[in-house]
Amino acid sequence: MQNPANAALRRIKKLANKCLLNIPKILFLGYGFGISVGAFSQEISSPDCKDCKPLNEVQVFGFSPEKFMAGLKVQKIDSVNLARYQHQSLSDFLQFQVPIALKSYGSGQLTTISFRGTSASHTAVLWNGLNINSPTVGLSDLSTIPLMGFDQMAIQFGSSASCVGSDAVGGSILLNSVPNWNNKGINSVVGGQLGSFRSGNLNAGLRLSRTSKNGVLNGKTLFYGGNIRNFNGKTPANDEVRIDRKGHEYSIEPSKTTQKGFVQDLYFRFDTKKKSTYRLIYLNTWFTDNKLTIQPSVINFREITQTQAFRFIGGTQLDNTSVKLGFIRDILDYGKGDFSNPSQASTDRYIVRAEHDFVFHKNPANLTFRTGGEFVHYATKVDGYGPNIVYENRGDAYALIRKTFDWNNQTNKIITTLNLRQAFSNFYKAPFTPAFGFIFNLFTNKLQQLEFLANVARSYRLPTLNERYWKVLGNPDIQPENGFNKEIGLEYKKFHGKYFKSSLSVNAFHNLIDNWTYWNPEKNYRVENLQQVLTKGLEFNSSFKYNNFIQQKTAGLILAYSLTDASQQKVYDVYSQNLIGKQLIYVPYHAISGSIFYGQKSWNASVQGVFNSVRYFTFDHSGQPLPPYFIVNATLTHKIKFMSQAANLVLQANNITNTVYPNIKRNAMPGVNFQLAAVFNFHQ
Amino acid sequence: MLNQFLSARTLRNLSLISLTTLALSSCEKTESTPTQPYDDGVFVINAGNFFDNNGTLSLVSRDRKITATDIFLKENNRSIAGGITDYSEVDEKGVILVDNSTDGKDVIEIVNARTFKSIASLKGEIDNPRKVIKVGTNKAYITCWDTFNADYTYKQGFVAVLDLVLNKITKKIPVDSGAEDITVIGNLAYVGNIDARPTIKVIDTQKDEVKESIEIGANPNNFVLDAANKIWMTSANAIILFDPITKTFNTKLKASTNDKKTPSSLCMSKDKKTLFCTYNFFDSADGYKLKGEISAIDISTGTHKTFINRAFSSVGFDSESEIIYTSLIPSYKQSGYIFRYQTSGILIDSVKVEIAPSRFYFK
């Protein structure tokens, strides 16, 4: 759903003086977590490439929340993929990784994600553990998050609010920066990309590692910048349209997105002379600036949205204790014409988080007990809230427990997690949020493994600042939303001989979300806790992979399908009867994503496809829905030696069938287009 | 609201409509399919939701509860690419004003009024078109806001002169900012605004020039003509009567005693004795609920009464059937309804239409 506050804002601005009534104008499968059982676990981590090595480090560094998500489905994105598509934004990347609903306003424009039929604000986007959703609108515009900004990524389905906090009602996206301790000396990287529509990107950076007598310093510095356009020529014609196979025409909305940013990560691990102790201090910095201009060629027609984020984390990890200090400034400016007088929204967040893991030394793997607390101070200045800075404090206290059990002399046969969380605020009562996760290893032998997963969780979403403070339309009495998610799954993995492996998983979920907020048109778009939504569905993931180390050949087929049924449950006014039980807007019943790849020595070719069934954009399914679409991308990569150093060439062809399909504003998405990228690595 | 009535009446006066002529919605494939009755009925202008760009026109049958939805799509196999702000007919041509959420993408769709087949699409020539009215043979005026300034204030508005023979905008006549409603009496067109300008601009429709500017009061809008060709309108939250001959205004009517309420969507009964309007407000004392009524004002005495005690987004009077049409918008993401009432105030029926029914065109 389009964020109604923004919609309301724009509408109000455009229509301010109208009469009263007119105002409202991924590719690995999830392997479960942590310690797997028996011989199989050693096989799993067989890396496809050198780049994958840093993945192992995460067990050491950081307080990975996934450990406490037993029974939830988590898909880790492999680092090869992240590197291959590093010039993309999350919005372009994600749609080919998982069958998920993305709601896009156009190429390079606002794109939000919907997990399992929930809304964008029910997705926690975490960067190094901190929620980076915009506090004003309560969601992340994935088009403004480039893959350049982080090193690892995982997609988690289902409610994990008890583990990661507010917003994780439908799912979460976990983005992490990680040190590469294996790296020695200085590695520098220079990359660039050129594409259709005069689009292009540049990036330059270095990774360094220095060992001193006190310890090891590891760091990463990266600058990136680029443009995305969706039109040819300097001044696009006003009447340009694309026509689909059924003859329906969609107009092309010219836009230009300029993205730039800077990443600085620094880690210092103290040499403690003892393996049993671990001391680390670190700094993560990420500045990102995204400027979207619609109708860039004509000043009078321009509509500009500038999204900036300044993110800092300073932290320390001393054995089992972690303290994190964070500062995030989010700026969202929106304006017309020469952008001389934009409406402005700026929010600062000061974050303190402390965690301690109690590990019971007799058998550390069996029981981990983590306690933690977080305090966030908000200071926000938004034109729509009035002239004053608005302050708010929020707090969280939590206990996360993981216990494994042996059974019939099999170790770790059962993994359980119990999470308890309570959020605090002066203004509203957040629900107590417990969650219980369970993994039962049905059988494991050298060649195959079958696990049963289950998770029952409460979840919550705290009100956004817009919901609380927007003049007149906001509602100081707004309450947090709360969800109750239940899910079960089966995960099966098998090796076929030396080189082949396959996996199959099935998950079923049922999530009831209550107090769902709604900007109620009947009350001039005042926000209220009016709705109740039930989402339920099935997900299938399968893969079949071939990896021959000796001949350096890889091949594979990955296919994922999701069935999502999401509907309104509660009648809140006489006209809401028309929408009860009907599929929520922008949520496809059926979504499929798949890819097929083949690699030999320095070459790799892959084809990715995504299908979305029909999507409605009206509550009662009236009017012409957004038609189903199927789009296919193809990627060819080649490693070369350049000045005796490694370089990667990536040729990408997007939408190769030249499918015409509309975005949310019912404008045409780009047809077939191409990108050629080269990334050079220099090692000193 | 007014200009539909005016146009409808003008058309009738000119006897251009013959209800019995071949309904021509020429079906290319199957000749046996019944033709669409675009020669008769009530057009409902569904504004659509702003960023969905999904304005539509529905045609509601006068005597039955039948609605043909999205008739433009049906006849042209393409959707209107934007919201719809107005529809009117000029010499058997229908003019649809299309407001896209992207500046520079607004469209004037010109269709054959009887078959609804597209004749021309004028794309990107004017921005924020508001109202269209016939001013002469194959000639129409379209009031426009133009694009907004960077600070969202209005630029100078204009009236676009549409030549329906050439299907071209031939001239833009500068008027007040926020140009909105327009009415025509003889060779003069009167243009109001919603940008708090206190004036009406009078345009000589022969010369296509502003002839004079008459001070009235803020936001002169919602024009409707009475039997004596005087203009009833809303201005500064009141209903006033403007005499185009003497260039004076005299009657100030408050449709009820609640000052928070805003009169809008004026229309006149067939006998020109009763003025109807919506009279709505958001009640801050009751959770900002939309409340209001349809008021009926006896124009000879100035007395008013609550005609229908319910909040509607618009009201229209169908002189042919003498039935009152009102529209209701539950939200901009679901179909709205029209409610039909007899002149006695008795509810006849309600009919589901499309997204945001906002105006009517009685044919």
Tab-separated table of N, CA and C in Angstrom, chain B residues 318-362:
chain	number	residue	atom	x	y	z
B	318	ASP	N	-31.173	15.915	-12.428
B	318	ASP	CA	-31.442	15.484	-13.792
B	318	ASP	C	-32.794	16.046	-14.208
B	319	SER	N	-32.762	17.062	-15.055
B	319	SER	CA	-34.000	17.735	-15.437
B	319	SER	C	-34.903	16.841	-16.266
B	320	GLU	N	-34.346	15.908	-16.982
B	320	GLU	CA	-35.161	15.047	-17.831
B	320	GLU	C	-36.053	14.134	-17.000
B	321	SER	N	-35.479	13.515	-15.982
B	321	SER	CA	-36.284	12.598	-15.171
B	321	SER	C	-36.736	13.231	-13.864
B	322	GLU	N	-36.276	14.449	-13.629
B	322	GLU	CA	-36.538	15.145	-12.371
B	322	GLU	C	-36.168	14.273	-11.174
B	323	ILE	N	-34.984	13.787	-11.233
B	323	ILE	CA	-34.446	12.952	-10.154
B	323	ILE	C	-33.128	13.554	-9.692
B	324	ILE	N	-32.934	13.488	-8.383
B	324	ILE	CA	-31.715	14.056	-7.809
B	324	ILE	C	-30.668	12.954	-7.640
B	325	TYR	N	-29.509	13.222	-8.181
B	325	TYR	CA	-28.386	12.276	-8.111
B	325	TYR	C	-27.362	12.768	-7.101
B	326	THR	N	-26.946	11.893	-6.212
B	326	THR	CA	-25.863	12.255	-5.290
B	326	THR	C	-24.769	11.190	-5.397
B	327	SER	N	-23.559	11.557	-5.041
B	327	SER	CA	-22.453	10.593	-5.117
B	327	SER	C	-21.781	10.452	-3.761
B	328	LEU	N	-21.276	9.260	-3.496
B	328	LEU	CA	-20.631	8.965	-2.222
B	328	LEU	C	-19.315	8.227	-2.469
B	329	ILE	N	-18.259	8.682	-1.796
B	329	ILE	CA	-16.917	8.091	-1.963
B	329	ILE	C	-16.505	7.442	-0.642
B	330	PRO	N	-16.615	6.098	-0.526
B	330	PRO	CA	-16.219	5.452	0.739
B	330	PRO	C	-14.725	5.603	0.986
B	331	SER	N	-13.935	5.452	-0.073
B	331	SER	CA	-12.497	5.703	-0.035
B	331	SER	C	-12.070	5.805	-1.487
B	332	TYR	N	-10.829	6.245	-1.705
B	332	TYR	CA	-10.344	6.367	-3.087
B	332	TYR	C	-9.763	5.061	-3.584
B	333	LYS	N	-9.983	3.972	-2.826
B	333	LYS	CA	-9.457	2.655	-3.195
B	333	LYS	C	-10.574	1.633	-3.332
B	334	GLN	N	-11.824	2.105	-3.392
B	334	GLN	CA	-12.921	1.185	-3.637
B	334	GLN	C	-14.028	1.933	-4.356
B	335	SER	N	-14.913	1.173	-4.981
B	335	SER	CA	-15.971	1.784	-5.765
B	335	SER	C	-16.872	2.660	-4.915
B	336	GLY	N	-17.277	3.755	-5.493
B	336	GLY	CA	-18.243	4.614	-4.841
B	336	GLY	C	-19.650	4.279	-5.307
B	337	TYR	N	-20.587	5.029	-4.789
B	337	TYR	CA	-21.989	4.798	-5.109
B	337	TYR	C	-22.638	6.102	-5.536
B	338	ILE	N	-23.725	5.955	-6.301
B	338	ILE	CA	-24.615	7.098	-6.461
B	338	ILE	C	-25.948	6.729	-5.823
B	339	PHE	N	-26.573	7.708	-5.260
B	339	PHE	CA	-27.895	7.524	-4.655
B	339	PHE	C	-28.866	8.405	-5.438
B	340	ARG	N	-30.027	7.832	-5.767
B	340	ARG	CA	-31.016	8.613	-6.517
B	340	ARG	C	-32.211	8.911	-5.626
B	341	TYR	N	-32.642	10.149	-5.649
B	341	TYR	CA	-33.761	10.589	-4.824
B	341	TYR	C	-34.823	11.249	-5.684
B	342	GLN	N	-36.064	11.047	-5.251
B	342	GLN	CA	-37.136	11.817	-5.865
B	342	GLN	C	-37.081	13.243	-5.322
B	343	THR	N	-37.762	14.152	-5.997
B	343	THR	CA	-37.737	15.549	-5.532
B	343	THR	C	-38.394	15.686	-4.169
B	344	SER	N	-39.187	14.680	-3.784
B	344	SER	CA	-39.783	14.709	-2.445
B	344	SER	C	-38.773	14.307	-1.375
B	345	GLY	N	-37.627	13.849	-1.786
B	345	GLY	CA	-36.615	13.447	-0.815
B	345	GLY	C	-36.600	11.946	-0.560
B	346	ILE	N	-37.507	11.225	-1.235
B	346	ILE	CA	-37.556	9.766	-1.026
B	346	ILE	C	-36.448	9.098	-1.833
B	347	LEU	N	-35.730	8.219	-1.143
B	347	LEU	CA	-34.636	7.503	-1.795
B	347	LEU	C	-35.205	6.489	-2.778
B	348	ILE	N	-34.731	6.542	-4.024
B	348	ILE	CA	-35.182	5.571	-5.029
B	348	ILE	C	-34.278	4.346	-4.974
B	349	ASP	N	-33.024	4.531	-5.160
B	349	ASP	CA	-32.083	3.404	-5.145
B	349	ASP	C	-30.655	3.910	-4.997
B	350	SER	N	-29.731	2.982	-4.892
B	350	SER	CA	-28.319	3.344	-4.948
B	350	SER	C	-27.655	2.405	-5.940
B	351	VAL	N	-26.690	2.921	-6.653
B	351	VAL	CA	-26.028	2.161	-7.703
B	351	VAL	C	-24.526	2.265	-7.503
B	352	LYS	N	-23.867	1.111	-7.540
B	352	LYS	CA	-22.413	1.125	-7.398
B	352	LYS	C	-21.797	1.588	-8.715
B	353	VAL	N	-20.906	2.532	-8.622
B	353	VAL	CA	-20.202	2.985	-9.824
B	353	VAL	C	-18.710	2.677	-9.691
B	354	GLU	N	-17.825	3.654	-9.913
B	354	GLU	CA	-16.395	3.338	-9.866
B	354	GLU	C	-15.670	4.223	-8.844
B	355	ILE	N	-14.354	4.403	-9.037
B	355	ILE	CA	-13.561	5.065	-7.998
B	355	ILE	C	-13.799	6.582	-7.976
B	356	ALA	N	-14.277	7.038	-6.851
B	356	ALA	CA	-14.475	8.457	-6.591
B	356	ALA	C	-15.429	9.153	-7.560
B	357	PRO	N	-16.709	8.750	-7.537
B	357	PRO	CA	-17.694	9.471	-8.349
B	357	PRO	C	-17.791	10.911	-7.842
B	358	SER	N	-17.570	11.876	-8.724
B	358	SER	CA	-17.440	13.251	-8.278
B	358	SER	C	-18.346	14.236	-8.985
B	359	ARG	N	-18.826	13.887	-10.168
B	359	ARG	CA	-19.674	14.797	-10.911
B	359	ARG	C	-20.575	13.984	-11.838
B	360	PHE	N	-21.577	14.674	-12.363
B	360	PHE	CA	-22.475	14.002	-13.298
B	360	PHE	C	-22.544	14.798	-14.595
B	361	TYR	N	-22.822	14.102	-15.671
B	361	TYR	CA	-23.154	14.773	-16.922
B	361	TYR	C	-24.443	14.130	-17.413
B	362	PHE	N	-25.501	14.941	-17.414
B	362	PHE	CA	-26.818	14.405	-17.785
B	362	PHE	C	-27.017	14.582	-19.277
